[in-house]
Short mmCIF file of C-alpha atoms (C1' of nucleotides) in Angstrom, two decimals:
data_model
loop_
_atom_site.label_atom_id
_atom_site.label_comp_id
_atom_site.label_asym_id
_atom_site.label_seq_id
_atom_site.Cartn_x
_atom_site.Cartn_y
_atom_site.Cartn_z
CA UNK H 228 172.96 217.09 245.06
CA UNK H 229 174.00 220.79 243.72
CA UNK H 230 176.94 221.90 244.24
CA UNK H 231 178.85 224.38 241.99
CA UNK H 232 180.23 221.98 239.04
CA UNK H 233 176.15 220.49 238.89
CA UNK H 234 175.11 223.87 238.94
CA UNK H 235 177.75 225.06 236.24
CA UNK H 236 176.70 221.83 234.31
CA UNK H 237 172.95 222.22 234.62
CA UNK H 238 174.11 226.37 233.12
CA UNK H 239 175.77 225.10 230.52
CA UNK H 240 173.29 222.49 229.25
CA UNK H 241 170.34 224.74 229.22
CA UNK H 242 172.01 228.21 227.70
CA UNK H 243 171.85 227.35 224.17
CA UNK H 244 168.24 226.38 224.63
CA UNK H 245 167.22 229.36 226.40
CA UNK H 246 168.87 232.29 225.47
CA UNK H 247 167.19 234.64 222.99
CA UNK H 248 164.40 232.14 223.21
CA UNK H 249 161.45 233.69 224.39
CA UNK H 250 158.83 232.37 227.47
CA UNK H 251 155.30 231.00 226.37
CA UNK H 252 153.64 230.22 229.77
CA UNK H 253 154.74 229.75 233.26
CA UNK H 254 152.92 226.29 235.04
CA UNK H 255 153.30 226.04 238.91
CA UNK H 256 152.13 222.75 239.75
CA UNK H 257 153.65 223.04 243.52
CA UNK H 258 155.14 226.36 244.43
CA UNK H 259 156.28 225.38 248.16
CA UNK H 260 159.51 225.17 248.15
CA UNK H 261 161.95 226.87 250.47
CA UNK H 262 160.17 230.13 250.12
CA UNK H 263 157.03 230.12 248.07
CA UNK H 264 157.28 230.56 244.08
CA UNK H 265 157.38 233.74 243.45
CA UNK H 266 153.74 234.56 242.26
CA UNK H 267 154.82 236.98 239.94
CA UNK H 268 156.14 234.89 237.31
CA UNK H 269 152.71 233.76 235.45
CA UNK H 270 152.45 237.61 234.52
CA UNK H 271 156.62 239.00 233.97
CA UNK H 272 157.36 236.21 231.99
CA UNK H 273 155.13 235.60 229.21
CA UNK H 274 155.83 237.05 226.00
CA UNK H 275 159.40 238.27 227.05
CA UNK H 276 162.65 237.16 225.69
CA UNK H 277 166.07 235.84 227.73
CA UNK H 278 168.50 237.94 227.64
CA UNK H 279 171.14 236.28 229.64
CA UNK H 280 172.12 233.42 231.71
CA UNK H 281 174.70 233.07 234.76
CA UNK H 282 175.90 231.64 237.73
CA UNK H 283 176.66 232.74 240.68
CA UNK H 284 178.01 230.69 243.34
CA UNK H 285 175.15 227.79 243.71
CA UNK H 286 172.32 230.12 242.14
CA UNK H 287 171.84 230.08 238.64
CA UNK H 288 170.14 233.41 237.32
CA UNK H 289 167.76 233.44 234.20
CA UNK H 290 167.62 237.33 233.04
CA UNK H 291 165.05 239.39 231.15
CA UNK H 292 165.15 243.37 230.24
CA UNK H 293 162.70 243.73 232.79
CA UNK H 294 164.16 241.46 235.74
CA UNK H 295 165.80 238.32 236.69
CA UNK H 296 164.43 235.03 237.65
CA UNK H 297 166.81 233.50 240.38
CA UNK H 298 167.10 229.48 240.49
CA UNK H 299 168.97 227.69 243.69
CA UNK H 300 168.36 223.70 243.39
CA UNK H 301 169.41 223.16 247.35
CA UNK H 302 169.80 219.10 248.09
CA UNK H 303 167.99 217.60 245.15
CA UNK H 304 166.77 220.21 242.68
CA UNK H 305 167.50 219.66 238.82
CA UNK H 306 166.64 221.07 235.88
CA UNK H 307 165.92 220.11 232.34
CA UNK H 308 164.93 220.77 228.73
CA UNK H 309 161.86 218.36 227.40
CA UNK H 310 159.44 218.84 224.93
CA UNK H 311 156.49 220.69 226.60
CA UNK H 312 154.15 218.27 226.48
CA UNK H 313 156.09 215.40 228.48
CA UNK H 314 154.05 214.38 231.13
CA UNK H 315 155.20 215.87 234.69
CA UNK H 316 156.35 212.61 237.34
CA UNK H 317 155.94 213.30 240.74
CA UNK H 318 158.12 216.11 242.09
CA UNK H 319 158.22 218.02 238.78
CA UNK H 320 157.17 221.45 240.25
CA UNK H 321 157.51 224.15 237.62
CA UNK H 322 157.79 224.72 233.98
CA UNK H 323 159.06 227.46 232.09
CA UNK H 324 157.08 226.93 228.91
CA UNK H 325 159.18 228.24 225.79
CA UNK H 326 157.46 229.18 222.48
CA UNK H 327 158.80 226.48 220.20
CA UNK H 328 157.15 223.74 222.31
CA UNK H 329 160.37 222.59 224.64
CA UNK H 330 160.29 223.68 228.30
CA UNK H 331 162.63 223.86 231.08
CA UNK H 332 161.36 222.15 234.19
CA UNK H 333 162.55 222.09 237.48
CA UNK H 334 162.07 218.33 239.56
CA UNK H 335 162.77 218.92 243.33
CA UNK H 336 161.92 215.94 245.58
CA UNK H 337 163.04 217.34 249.09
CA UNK H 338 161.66 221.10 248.13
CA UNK H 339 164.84 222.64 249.68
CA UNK H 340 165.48 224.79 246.07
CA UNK H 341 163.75 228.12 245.43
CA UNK H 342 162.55 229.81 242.21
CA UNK H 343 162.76 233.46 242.77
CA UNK H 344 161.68 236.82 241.11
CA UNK H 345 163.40 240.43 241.28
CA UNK H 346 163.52 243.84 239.30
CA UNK H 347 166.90 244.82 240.86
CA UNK H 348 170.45 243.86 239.53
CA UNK H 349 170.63 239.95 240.68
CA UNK H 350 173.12 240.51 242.55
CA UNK H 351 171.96 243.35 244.82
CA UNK H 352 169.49 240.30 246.17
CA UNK H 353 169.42 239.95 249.80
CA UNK H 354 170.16 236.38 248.77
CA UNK H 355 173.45 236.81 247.06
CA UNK H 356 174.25 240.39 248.07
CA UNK H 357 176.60 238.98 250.90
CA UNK H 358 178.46 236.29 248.67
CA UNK H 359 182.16 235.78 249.19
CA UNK H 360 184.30 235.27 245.80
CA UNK H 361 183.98 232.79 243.01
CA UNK H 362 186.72 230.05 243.96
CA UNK H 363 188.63 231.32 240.96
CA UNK H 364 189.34 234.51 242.57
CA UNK H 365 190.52 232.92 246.16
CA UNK H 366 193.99 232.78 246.65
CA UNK H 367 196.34 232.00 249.68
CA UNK H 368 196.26 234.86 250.95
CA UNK H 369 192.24 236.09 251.23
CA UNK H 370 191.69 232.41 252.83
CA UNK H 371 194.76 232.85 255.23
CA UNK H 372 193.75 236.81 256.25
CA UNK H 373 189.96 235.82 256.66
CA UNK H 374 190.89 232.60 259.00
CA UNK H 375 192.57 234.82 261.69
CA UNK H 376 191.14 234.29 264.70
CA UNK H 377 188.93 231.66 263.48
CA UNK H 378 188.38 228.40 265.80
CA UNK H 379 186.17 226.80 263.50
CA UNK H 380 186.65 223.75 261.55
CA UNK H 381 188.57 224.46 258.28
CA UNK H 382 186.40 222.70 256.59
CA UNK H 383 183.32 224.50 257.94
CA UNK H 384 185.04 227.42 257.45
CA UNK H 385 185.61 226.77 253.37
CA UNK H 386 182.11 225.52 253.24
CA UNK H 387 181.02 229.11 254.31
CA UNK H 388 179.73 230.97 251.19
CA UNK H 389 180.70 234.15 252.91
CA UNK H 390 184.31 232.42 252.50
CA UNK H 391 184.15 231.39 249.03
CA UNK H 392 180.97 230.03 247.33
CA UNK H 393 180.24 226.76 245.61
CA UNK H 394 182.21 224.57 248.13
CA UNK H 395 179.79 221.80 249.23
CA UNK H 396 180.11 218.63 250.98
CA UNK H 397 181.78 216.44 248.66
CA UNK H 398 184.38 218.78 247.15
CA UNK H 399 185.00 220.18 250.61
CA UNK H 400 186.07 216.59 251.82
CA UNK H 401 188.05 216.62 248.35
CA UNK H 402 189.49 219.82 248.38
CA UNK H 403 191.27 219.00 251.79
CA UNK H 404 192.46 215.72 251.05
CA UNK H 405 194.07 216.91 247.72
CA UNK H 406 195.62 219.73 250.08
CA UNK H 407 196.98 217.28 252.55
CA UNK H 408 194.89 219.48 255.51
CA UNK H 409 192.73 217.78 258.19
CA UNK H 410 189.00 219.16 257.69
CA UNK H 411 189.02 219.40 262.25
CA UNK H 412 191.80 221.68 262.14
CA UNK H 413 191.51 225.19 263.58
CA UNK H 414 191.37 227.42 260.61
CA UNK H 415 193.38 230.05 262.07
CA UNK H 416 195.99 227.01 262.45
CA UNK H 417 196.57 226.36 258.62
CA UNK H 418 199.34 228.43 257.22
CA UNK H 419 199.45 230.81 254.98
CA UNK H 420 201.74 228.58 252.05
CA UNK H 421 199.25 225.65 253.59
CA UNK H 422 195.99 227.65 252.29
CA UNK H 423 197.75 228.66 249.21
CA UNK H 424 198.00 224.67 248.64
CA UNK H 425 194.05 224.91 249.32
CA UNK H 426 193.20 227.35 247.02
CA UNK H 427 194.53 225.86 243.92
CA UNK H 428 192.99 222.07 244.81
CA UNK H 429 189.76 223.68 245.18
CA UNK H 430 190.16 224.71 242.18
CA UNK H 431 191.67 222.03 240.58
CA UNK H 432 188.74 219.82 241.48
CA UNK H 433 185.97 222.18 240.65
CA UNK H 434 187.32 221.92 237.32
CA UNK H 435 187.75 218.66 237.43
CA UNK H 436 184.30 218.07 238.67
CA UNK H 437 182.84 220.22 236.06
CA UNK H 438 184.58 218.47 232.93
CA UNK H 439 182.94 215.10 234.06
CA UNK H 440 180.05 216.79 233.95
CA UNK H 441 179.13 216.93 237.55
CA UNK H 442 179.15 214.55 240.46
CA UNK H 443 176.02 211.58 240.39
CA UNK H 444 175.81 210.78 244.17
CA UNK H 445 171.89 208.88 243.86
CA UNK H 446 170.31 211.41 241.38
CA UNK H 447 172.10 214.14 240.04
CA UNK H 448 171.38 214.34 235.99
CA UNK H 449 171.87 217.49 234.07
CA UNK H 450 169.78 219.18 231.70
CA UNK H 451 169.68 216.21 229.44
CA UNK H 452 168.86 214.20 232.01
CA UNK H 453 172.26 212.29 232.14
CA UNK H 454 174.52 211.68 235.02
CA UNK H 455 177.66 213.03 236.06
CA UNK H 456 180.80 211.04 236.05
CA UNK H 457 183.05 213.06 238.93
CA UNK H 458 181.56 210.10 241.62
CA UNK H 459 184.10 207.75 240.10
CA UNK H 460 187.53 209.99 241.07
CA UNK H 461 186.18 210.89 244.57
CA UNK H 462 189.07 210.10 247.12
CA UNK H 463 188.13 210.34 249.83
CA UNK H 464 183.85 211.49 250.62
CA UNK H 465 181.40 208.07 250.60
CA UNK H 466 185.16 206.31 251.01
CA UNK H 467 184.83 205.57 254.73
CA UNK H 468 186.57 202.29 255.88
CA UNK H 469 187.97 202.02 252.25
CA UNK H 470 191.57 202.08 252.00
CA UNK H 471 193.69 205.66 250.91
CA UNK H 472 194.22 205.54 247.14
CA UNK H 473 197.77 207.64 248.23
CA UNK H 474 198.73 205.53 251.58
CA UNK H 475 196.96 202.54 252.03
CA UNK H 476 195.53 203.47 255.71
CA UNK H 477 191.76 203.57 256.10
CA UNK H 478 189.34 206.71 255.46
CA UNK H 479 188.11 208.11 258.31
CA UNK H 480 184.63 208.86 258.90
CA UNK H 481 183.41 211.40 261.37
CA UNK H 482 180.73 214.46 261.95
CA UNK H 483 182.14 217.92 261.53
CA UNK H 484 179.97 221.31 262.08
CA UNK H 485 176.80 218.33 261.45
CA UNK H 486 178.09 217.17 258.08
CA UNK H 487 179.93 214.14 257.25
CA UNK H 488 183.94 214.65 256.80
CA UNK H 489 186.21 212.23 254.53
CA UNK H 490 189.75 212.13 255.65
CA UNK H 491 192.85 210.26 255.87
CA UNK H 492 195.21 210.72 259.06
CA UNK H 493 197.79 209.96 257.18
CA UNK H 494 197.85 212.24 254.68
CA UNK H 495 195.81 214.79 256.00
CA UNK H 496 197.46 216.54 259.04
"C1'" DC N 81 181.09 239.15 265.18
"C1'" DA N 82 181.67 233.86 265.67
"C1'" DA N 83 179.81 229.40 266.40
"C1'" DC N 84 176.27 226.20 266.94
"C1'" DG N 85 171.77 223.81 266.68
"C1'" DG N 86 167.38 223.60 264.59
"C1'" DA N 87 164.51 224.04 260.81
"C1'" DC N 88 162.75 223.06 256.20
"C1'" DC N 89 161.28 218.08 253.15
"C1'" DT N 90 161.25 213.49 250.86
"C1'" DG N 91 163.42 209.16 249.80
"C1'" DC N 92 166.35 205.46 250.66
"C1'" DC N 93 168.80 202.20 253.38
"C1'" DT N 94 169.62 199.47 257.61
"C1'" DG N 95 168.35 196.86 261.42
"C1'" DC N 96 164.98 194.97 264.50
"C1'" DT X 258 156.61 192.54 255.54
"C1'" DG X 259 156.44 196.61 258.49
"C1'" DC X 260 158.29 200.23 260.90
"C1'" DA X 261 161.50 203.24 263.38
"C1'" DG X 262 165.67 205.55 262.92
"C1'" DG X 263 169.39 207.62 260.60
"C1'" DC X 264 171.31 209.66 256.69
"C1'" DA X 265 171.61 212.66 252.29
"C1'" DG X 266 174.58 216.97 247.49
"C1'" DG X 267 172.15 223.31 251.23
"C1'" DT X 268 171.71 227.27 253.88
"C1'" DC X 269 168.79 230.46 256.45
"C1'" DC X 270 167.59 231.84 261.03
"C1'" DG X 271 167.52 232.27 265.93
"C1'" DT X 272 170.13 231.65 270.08
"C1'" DT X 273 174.25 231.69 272.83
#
DNA sequence: CAACGGACCTGCCTGC
DNA sequence: TGCAGGCAGGTCCGTT
């Protein structure tokens, strides 16, 4: 489900609830997710007071004086503000219990997400130490130097976080078609004005993505627990056999690097 | 290094 | 109706 516009929406909705709000209780009803909960949280949290929120990339970081709790949702990870006594469904894992009776509470069906705790700066984590930029700060020219040499998929290459974060599946698949580039193509084959043309529809449709509040595939809701609306302007990803909003021809569908890639032949070359 | 496959986990859909 | 198989928004890790 997460990629970055979810995860910038899911930021946005629960800031004004959280920050300068202070934490009442921590509940772990089923720590396994990727890695284990980290254990520590029951004893940092209570009694202290958010200090900031942020994203970066796909990980959405909850800070405190004395640390940082670090959120990543992975496939189907949400999170949401409720009134601390609404009754947990089935794959409601953890709850942040705030002192005027709402909570935020992660849901995680598939357990791919992970709720993290460190003392360091957030972003000297192992975990996002090793990031590549925000895709506001890519340009032409950093996507056409890094591709050099490169005989991997473009699209598995822009999907790298080491690349440029926040570039999942679907806005991958988007990203290209808006750029006119076939996601197979060697990336050390694109050209430089070619990735410049990349840089700005990725973008372009991040920001899209984000003002429609996100992208609702099967399950996606933010922190209010509504859906995204981005599903409806997808061109090309889910569109397979449908016909090219730009050309007519049929969208391709094929496996690339073990994901699914959207394309037309047509426009994408 | 780069590139690839496997792993983690549950739910949903399709086809037999 | 049941069941096997395939697929899904992510990304770390081990192996070539």
């Amino acid at each position: 489900m997460p990629e970055l516009p979810e995860v910038e929406t899911t930021l946005r909705g629960i800031t004004p609830y959280l920050l300068g709000n202070t934490v009442a209780a921590v509940r772990v009803r089923d720590g396994r997710l990727r890695w284990p909960v980290a254990p520590e949280l029951r004893r940092e949290l209570p009694g202290r007071s958010v200090a900031g929120l942020r994203r970066r990339g796909k990980y959405l970081l909850i800070s405190f004086e004395h640390g940082h709790v670090i959120f990543h949702l992975g496939m189907s990870g949400s999170l949401r503000i409720l009134p601390s006594d609404t009754p947990p469904e089935k794959h409601d894992h953890l709850d942040l219990v705030l002192i005027n009776a709402l909570c935020l509470r992660l849901r995680d069906p598939r357990r791919f997400g992970a709720v993290l705790w460190t003392r360091e700066p957030a972003l000297t984590h192992p975990l996002l130490a090793n990031l590549g930029p925000e895709p506001w700060d890519v340009h032409g020219d950093y996507l056409h130097q890094r591709a050099q040499g490169r005989r991997q998929a473009v699209k598995s290459f822009i999907m790298n976080s080491k690349t440029v974060v926040g570039v999942g599946n679907i806005y991958a698949n988007e990203s290209l078609f808006a750029a006119g580039i076939h996601p197979a193509r060697p990336a050390r084959s694109v050209s430089r004005l070619r990735y410049a043309r990349l840089a700005s529809s990725i973008r372009r449709v991040l920001d899209d993505a984000i003002n429609a509040g996100g992208t609702t595939l099967r399950d996606f809701v933010d922190s209010r627990g509504r859906p995204g609306y981005f599903a409806q302007d997808l061109e090309v990803y889910g569109r397979g056999g449908l016909v090219c909003h730009r050309c007519g021809a049929r969208i391709r569908h094929k496996r690339i690097g073990q994901r699914s890639a959207y394309f037309c032949i047509i426009c994408q070359r």
